[in-house]
Amino acid sequence: MWRGFLSVLQTESLAYIY
């Protein structure tokens, strides 16, 4: 559960950077 949540956060962070 936490891994999926962190994955989503990481993906959103990358989206914001790009």
mmCIF file of C-alpha atoms in Angstrom:
data_model
loop_
_atom_site.group_PDB
_atom_site.id
_atom_site.type_symbol
_atom_site.label_atom_id
_atom_site.label_comp_id
_atom_site.label_asym_id
_atom_site.label_seq_id
_atom_site.Cartn_x
_atom_site.Cartn_y
_atom_site.Cartn_z
ATOM 1 C CA MET A 1 0.000 0.000 0.000
ATOM 2 C CA TRP A 2 2.684 2.497 1.008
ATOM 3 C CA ARG A 3 4.800 1.532 -1.982
ATOM 4 C CA GLY A 4 1.975 2.317 -4.386
ATOM 5 C CA PHE A 5 1.377 5.642 -2.618
ATOM 6 C CA LEU A 6 5.055 6.588 -2.802
ATOM 7 C CA SER A 7 5.149 5.542 -6.455
ATOM 8 C CA VAL A 8 2.264 7.905 -7.224
ATOM 9 C CA LEU A 9 3.973 10.754 -5.360
ATOM 10 C CA GLN A 10 7.232 10.114 -7.208
ATOM 11 C CA THR A 11 5.425 10.050 -10.550
ATOM 12 C CA GLU A 12 3.624 13.323 -9.780
ATOM 13 C CA SER A 13 6.893 14.929 -8.677
ATOM 14 C CA LEU A 14 8.535 13.933 -11.974
ATOM 15 C CA ALA A 15 5.517 15.282 -13.871
ATOM 16 C CA TYR A 16 5.891 18.621 -12.072
ATOM 17 C CA ILE A 17 9.631 18.754 -12.800
ATOM 18 C CA TYR A 18 9.064 18.043 -16.470
#
